[in-house]
Tab-separated table of C-alpha atoms and ligand atoms in Angstrom:
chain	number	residue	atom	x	y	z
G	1	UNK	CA	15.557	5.719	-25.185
G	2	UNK	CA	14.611	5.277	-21.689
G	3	UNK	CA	16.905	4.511	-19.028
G	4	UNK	CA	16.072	0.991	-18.143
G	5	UNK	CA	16.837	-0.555	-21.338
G	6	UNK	CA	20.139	-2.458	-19.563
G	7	UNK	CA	17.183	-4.131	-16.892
G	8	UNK	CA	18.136	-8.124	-17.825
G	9	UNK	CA	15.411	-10.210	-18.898
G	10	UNK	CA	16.093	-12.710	-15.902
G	11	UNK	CA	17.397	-11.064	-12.874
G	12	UNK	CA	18.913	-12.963	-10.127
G	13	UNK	CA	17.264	-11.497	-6.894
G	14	UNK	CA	13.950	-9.229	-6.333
G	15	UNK	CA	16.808	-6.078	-5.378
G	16	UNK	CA	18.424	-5.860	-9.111
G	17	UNK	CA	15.001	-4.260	-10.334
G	18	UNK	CA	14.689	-0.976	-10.154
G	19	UNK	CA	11.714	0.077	-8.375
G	20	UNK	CA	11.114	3.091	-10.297
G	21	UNK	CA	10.841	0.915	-13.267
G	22	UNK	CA	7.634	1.709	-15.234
G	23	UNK	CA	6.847	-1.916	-15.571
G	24	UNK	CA	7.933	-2.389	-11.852
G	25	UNK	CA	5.421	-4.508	-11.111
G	26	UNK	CA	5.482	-6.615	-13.984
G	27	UNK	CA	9.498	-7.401	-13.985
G	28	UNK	CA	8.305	-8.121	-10.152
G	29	UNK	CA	5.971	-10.542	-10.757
G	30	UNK	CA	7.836	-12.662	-13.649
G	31	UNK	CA	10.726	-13.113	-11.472
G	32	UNK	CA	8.596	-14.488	-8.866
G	33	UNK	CA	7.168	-17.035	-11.149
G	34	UNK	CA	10.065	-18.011	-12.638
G	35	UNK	CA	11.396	-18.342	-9.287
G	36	UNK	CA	8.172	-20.527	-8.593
G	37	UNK	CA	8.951	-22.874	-11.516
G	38	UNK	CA	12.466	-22.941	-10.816
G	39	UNK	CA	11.502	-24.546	-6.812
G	40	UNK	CA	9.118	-26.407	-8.158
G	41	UNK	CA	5.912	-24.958	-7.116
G	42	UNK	CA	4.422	-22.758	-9.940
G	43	UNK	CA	3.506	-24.983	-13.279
G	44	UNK	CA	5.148	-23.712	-16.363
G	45	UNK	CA	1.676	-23.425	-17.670
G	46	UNK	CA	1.130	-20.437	-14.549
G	47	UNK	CA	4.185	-18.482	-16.611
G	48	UNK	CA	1.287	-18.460	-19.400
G	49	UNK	CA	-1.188	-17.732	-17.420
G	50	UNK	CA	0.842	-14.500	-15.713
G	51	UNK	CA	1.998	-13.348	-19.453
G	52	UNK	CA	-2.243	-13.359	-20.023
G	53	UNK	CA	-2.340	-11.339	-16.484
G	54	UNK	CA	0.422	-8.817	-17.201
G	55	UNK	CA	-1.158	-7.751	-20.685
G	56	UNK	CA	-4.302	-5.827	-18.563
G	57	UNK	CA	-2.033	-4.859	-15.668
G	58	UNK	CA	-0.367	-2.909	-18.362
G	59	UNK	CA	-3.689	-1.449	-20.052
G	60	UNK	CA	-4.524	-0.646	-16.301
G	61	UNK	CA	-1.359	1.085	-15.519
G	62	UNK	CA	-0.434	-1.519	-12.491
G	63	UNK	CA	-2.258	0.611	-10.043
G	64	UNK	CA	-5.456	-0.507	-8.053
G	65	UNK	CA	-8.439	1.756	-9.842
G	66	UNK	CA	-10.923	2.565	-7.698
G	67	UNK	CA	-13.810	0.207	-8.591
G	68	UNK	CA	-11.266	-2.848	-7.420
G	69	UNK	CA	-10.544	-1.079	-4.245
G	70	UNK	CA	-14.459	-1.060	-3.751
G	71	UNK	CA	-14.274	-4.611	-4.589
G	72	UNK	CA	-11.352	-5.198	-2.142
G	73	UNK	CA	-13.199	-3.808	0.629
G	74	UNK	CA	-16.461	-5.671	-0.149
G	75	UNK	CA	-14.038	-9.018	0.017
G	76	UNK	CA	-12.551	-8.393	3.506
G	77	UNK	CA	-16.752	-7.278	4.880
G	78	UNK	CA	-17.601	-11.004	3.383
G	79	UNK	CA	-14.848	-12.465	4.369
G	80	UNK	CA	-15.430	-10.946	8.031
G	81	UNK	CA	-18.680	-12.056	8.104
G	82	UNK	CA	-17.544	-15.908	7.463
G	83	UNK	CA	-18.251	-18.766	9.177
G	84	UNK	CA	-15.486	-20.737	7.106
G	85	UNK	CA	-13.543	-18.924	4.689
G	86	UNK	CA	-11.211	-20.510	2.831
G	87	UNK	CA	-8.108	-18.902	0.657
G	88	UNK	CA	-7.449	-20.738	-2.083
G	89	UNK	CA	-3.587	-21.204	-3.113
G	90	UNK	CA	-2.675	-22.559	-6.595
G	91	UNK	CA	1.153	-22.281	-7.816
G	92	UNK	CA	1.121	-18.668	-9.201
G	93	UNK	CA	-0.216	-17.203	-6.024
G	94	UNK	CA	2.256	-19.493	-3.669
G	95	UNK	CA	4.858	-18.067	-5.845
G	96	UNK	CA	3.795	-13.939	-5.791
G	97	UNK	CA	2.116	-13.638	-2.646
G	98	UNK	CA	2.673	-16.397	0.119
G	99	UNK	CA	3.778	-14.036	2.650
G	100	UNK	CA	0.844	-11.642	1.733
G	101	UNK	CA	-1.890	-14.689	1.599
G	102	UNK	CA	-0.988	-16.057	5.356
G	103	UNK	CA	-1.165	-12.226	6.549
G	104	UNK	CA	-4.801	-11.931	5.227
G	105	UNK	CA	-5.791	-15.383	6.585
G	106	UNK	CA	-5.253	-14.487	10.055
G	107	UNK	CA	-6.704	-10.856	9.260
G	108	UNK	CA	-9.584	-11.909	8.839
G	109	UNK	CA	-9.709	-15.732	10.205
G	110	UNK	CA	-9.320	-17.869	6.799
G	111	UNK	CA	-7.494	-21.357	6.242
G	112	UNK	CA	-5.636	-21.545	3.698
G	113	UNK	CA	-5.898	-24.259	1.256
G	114	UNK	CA	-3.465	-25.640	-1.779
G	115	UNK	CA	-5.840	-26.318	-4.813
G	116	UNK	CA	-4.020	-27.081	-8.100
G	117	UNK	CA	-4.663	-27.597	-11.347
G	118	UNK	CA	-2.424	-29.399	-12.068
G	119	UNK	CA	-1.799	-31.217	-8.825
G	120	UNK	CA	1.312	-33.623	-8.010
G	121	UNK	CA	2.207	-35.101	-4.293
G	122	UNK	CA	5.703	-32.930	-5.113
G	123	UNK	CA	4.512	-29.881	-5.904
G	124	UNK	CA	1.585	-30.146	-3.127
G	125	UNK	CA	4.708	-30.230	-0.591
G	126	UNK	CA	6.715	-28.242	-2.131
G	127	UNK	CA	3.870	-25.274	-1.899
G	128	UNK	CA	3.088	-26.493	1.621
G	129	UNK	CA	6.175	-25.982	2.859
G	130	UNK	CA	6.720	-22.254	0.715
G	131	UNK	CA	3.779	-21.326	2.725
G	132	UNK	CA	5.004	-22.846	6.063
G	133	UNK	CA	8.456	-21.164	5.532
G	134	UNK	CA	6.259	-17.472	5.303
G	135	UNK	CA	4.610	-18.383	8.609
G	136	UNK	CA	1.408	-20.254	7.932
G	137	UNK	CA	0.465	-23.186	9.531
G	138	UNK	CA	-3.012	-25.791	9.182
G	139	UNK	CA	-2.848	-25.901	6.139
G	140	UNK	CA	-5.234	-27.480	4.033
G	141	UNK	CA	-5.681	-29.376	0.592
G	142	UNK	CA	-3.440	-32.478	1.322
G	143	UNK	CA	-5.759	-34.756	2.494
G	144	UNK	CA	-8.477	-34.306	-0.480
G	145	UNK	CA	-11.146	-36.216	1.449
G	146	UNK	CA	-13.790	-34.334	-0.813
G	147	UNK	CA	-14.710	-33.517	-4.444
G	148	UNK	CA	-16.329	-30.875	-6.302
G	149	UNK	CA	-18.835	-31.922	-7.944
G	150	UNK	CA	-19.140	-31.824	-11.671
G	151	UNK	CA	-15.447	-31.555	-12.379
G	152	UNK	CA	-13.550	-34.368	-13.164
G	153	UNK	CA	-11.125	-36.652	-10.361
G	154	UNK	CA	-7.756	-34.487	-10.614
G	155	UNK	CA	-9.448	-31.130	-10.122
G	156	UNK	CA	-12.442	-31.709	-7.704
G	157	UNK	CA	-9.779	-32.895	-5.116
G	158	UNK	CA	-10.300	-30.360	-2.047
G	159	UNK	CA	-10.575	-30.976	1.404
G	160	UNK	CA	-13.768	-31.740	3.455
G	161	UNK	CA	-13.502	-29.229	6.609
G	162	UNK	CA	-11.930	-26.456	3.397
G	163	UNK	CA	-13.132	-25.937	0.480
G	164	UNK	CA	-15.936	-28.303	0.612
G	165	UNK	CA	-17.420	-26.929	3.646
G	166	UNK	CA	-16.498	-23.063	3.004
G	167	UNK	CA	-19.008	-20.492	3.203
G	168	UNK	CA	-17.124	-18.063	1.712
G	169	UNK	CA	-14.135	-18.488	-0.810
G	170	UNK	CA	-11.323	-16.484	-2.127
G	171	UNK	CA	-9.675	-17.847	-5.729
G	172	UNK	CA	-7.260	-15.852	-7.082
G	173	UNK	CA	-6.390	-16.596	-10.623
G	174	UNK	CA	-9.011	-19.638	-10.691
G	175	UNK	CA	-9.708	-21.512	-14.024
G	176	UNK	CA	-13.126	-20.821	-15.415
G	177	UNK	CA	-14.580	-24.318	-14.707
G	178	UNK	CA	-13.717	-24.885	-11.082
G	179	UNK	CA	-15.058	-21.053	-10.760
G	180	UNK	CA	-18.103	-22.426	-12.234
G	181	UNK	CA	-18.085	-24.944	-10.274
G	182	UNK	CA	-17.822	-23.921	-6.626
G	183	UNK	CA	-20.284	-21.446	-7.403
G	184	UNK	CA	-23.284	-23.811	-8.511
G	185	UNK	CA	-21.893	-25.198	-5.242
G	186	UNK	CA	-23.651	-22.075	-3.705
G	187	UNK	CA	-20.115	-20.593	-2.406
G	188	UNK	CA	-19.738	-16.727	-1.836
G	189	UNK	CA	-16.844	-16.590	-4.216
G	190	UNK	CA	-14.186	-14.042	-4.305
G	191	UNK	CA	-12.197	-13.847	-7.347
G	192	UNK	CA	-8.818	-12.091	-8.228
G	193	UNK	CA	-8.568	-11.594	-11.530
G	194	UNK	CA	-7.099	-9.355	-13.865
G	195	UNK	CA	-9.192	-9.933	-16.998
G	196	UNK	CA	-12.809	-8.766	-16.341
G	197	UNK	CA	-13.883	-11.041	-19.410
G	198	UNK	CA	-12.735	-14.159	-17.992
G	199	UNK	CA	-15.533	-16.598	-16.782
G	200	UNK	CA	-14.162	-16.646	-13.347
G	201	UNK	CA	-14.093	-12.823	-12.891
G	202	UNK	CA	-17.893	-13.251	-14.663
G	203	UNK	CA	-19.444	-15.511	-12.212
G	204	UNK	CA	-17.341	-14.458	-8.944
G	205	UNK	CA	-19.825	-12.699	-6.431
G	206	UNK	CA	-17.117	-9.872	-5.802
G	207	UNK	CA	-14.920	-9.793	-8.693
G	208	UNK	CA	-11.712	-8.234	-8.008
G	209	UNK	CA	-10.012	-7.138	-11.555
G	210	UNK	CA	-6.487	-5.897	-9.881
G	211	UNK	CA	-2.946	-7.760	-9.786
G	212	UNK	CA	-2.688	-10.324	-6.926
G	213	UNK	CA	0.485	-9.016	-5.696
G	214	UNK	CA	-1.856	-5.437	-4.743
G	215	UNK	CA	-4.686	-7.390	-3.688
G	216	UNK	CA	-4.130	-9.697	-1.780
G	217	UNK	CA	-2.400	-7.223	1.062
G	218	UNK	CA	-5.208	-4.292	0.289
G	219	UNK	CA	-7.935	-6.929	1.241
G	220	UNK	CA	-5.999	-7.758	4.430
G	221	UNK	CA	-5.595	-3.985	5.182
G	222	UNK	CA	-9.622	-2.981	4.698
G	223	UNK	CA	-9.771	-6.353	6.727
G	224	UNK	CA	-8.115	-4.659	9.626
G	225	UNK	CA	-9.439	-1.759	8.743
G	226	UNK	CA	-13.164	-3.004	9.569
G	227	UNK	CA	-11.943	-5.269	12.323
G	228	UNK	CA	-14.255	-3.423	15.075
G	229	UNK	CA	-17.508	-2.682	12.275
G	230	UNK	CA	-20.387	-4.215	13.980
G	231	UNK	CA	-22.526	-6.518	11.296
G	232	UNK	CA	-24.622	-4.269	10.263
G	233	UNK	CA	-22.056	-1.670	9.026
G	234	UNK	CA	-20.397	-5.173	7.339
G	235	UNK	CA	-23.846	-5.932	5.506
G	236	UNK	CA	-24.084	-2.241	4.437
G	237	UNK	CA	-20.590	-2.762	2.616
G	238	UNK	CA	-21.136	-6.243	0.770
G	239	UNK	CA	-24.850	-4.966	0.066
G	240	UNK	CA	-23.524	-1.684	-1.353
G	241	UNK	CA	-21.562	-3.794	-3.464
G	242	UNK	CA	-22.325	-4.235	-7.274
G	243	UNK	CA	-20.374	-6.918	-9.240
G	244	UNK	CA	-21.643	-6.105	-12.690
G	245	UNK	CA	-21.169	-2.234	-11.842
G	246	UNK	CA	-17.188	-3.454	-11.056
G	247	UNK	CA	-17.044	-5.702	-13.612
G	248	UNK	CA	-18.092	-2.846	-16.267
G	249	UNK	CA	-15.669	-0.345	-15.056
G	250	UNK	CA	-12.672	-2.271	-14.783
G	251	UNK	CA	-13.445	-3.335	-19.056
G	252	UNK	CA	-14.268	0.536	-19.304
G	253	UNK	CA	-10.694	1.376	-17.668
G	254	UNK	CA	-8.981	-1.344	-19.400
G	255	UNK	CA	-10.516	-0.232	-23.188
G	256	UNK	CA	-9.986	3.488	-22.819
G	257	UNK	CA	-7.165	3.806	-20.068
G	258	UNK	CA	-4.165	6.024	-20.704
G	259	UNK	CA	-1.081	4.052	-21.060
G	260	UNK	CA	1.751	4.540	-18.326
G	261	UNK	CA	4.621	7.178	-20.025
G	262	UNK	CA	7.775	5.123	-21.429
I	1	ATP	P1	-10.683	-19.670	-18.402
I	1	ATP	O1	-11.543	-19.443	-19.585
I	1	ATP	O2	-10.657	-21.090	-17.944
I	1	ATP	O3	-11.054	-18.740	-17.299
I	1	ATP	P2	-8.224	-18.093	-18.721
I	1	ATP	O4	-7.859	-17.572	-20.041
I	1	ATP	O5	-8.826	-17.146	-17.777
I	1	ATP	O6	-9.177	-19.385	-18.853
I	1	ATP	P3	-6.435	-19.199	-16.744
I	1	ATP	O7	-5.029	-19.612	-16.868
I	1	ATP	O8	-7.390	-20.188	-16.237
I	1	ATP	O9	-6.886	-18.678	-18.165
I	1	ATP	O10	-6.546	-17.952	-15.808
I	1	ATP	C1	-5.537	-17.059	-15.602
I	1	ATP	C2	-6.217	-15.743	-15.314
I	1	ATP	O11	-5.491	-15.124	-14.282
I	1	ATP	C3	-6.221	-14.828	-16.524
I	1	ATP	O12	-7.493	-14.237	-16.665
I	1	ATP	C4	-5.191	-13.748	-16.144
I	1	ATP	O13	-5.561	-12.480	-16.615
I	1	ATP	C5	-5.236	-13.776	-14.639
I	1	ATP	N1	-3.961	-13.407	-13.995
I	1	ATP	C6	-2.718	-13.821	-14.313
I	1	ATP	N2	-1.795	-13.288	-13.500
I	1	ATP	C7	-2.467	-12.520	-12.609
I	1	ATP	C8	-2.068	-11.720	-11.499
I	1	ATP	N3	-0.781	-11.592	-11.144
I	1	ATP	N4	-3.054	-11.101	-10.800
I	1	ATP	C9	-4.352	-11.215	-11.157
I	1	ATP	N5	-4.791	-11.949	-12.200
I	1	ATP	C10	-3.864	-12.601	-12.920
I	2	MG	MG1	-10.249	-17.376	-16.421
């Protein structure tokens, strides 16, 4: 029997879980969204859509394997190299990492921008103001001046000087057909996700198969990391960059990884 077995299902605050919990990261991240759902800014649908997550953050032993850090380092060279980059923040990653998202936006000079699935005037402010609360400020999304095309009304909403005009884009936990989507738009997408089989991960141009709550600040960090890399050292990275190599390593890992010790 291990020692943890008294850990409550629902904890009050972040501090009642013990951080040398073997599934840490993973009582971490459910409080958060329940948290989220609770204020009104994650959908229950994203408490799904983390339950989907957690299953291959537990195959992959919630640590950062080293093809993902490759990927996380090819992100912040693209993402460097920008004209207009653009994060994109639905209601899971408002809820796990809004602290963590602002910090890489002004690593590397990104707006942020609220893009929901399922989008409603209350939960558009209620995100805005999450992320203004953890320091950010422009952000974008609310006016939905533009539209993806080939999506229908609700979900093509995005803004004209955001996502619309991005060069390069970073959607964490994306749905498959607005992944689609912005890339037949001819976007440099960036994609955090943790199953390497979904279609987002499959048609991101860096796909990066890790938790949210580790990427999002390790992107920032190789961000700052490369701050003073002249262009051609930031070419060298993205071009050195394979996303079928990381895509087949991360399902390698994920099929034949040891499990973390109970
Ligand atoms: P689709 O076929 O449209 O891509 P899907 O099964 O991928 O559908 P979605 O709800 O659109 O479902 O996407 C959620 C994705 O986000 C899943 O692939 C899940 O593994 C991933 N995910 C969930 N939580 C996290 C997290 N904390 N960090 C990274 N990825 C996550
Ligand atoms: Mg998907």
């Amino acid at each position: 029997m291990s020692d943890y077995d008294t850990v409550p299902a629902a904890v009050e605050g972040e501090d009642e879980i013990p951080a040398d919990h073997p599934r840490y990261q993973d009582l971490l991240t459910r409080h958060r969204i329940e948290e989220g759902v609770e204020k009104g800014i994650t959908h229950l649908q994203g408490m799904h859509a983390e339950g989907r997550g957690s299953a291959f953050d537990y195959l992959l032993g919630e640590e950062t394997i080293p093809s993902a850090d490759e990927a996380e380092r090819a992100a912040a060279a693209h993402l460097l190299l920008a004209d207009e980059p653009v994060l994109s923040i639905n209601g899971n990653v408002a809820a796990l990492v809004p602290g963590e998202s602002v910090d890489l936006a002004e690593a590397v000079g990104a707006d942020l921008e609220i893009n929901l699935f399922n989008r409603t005037p209350e939960r558009m402010t209620a995100i805005a103001d999450h992320l203004r609360a953890h320091g950010a400020s422009g952000i974008k999304g609310l006016e939905a001046d533009a539209r993806i095309p080939g999506l229908d009304h609700e979900r093509a909403k995005v803004d004209a000087d955001g996502i619309y005009g991005a060069d390069v884009v970073v959607v964490p936990l994306e749905d498959g057909d607005r992944a689609e989507a912005l890339d037949a738009m001819g976007k440099t997408e960036i994609v955090v996700d943790l199953n390497p089989l979904s279609r987002s991960a499959q048609v991101a141009d860096v796909p990066i198969v890790d938790n949210v709550i580790r990427a999002v600040p390790n992107v920032a960090a190789h961000a700052r990391e490369l701050s003073d890399a002249d262009e051609a050292t930031l070419r060298g990275v993205v071009d050195a960059f394979d996303p079928d190599v990381a895509l087949e390593s991360a399902e390698a890992r994920i099929r034949a990884g040891d499990l973390v010790e109970e």
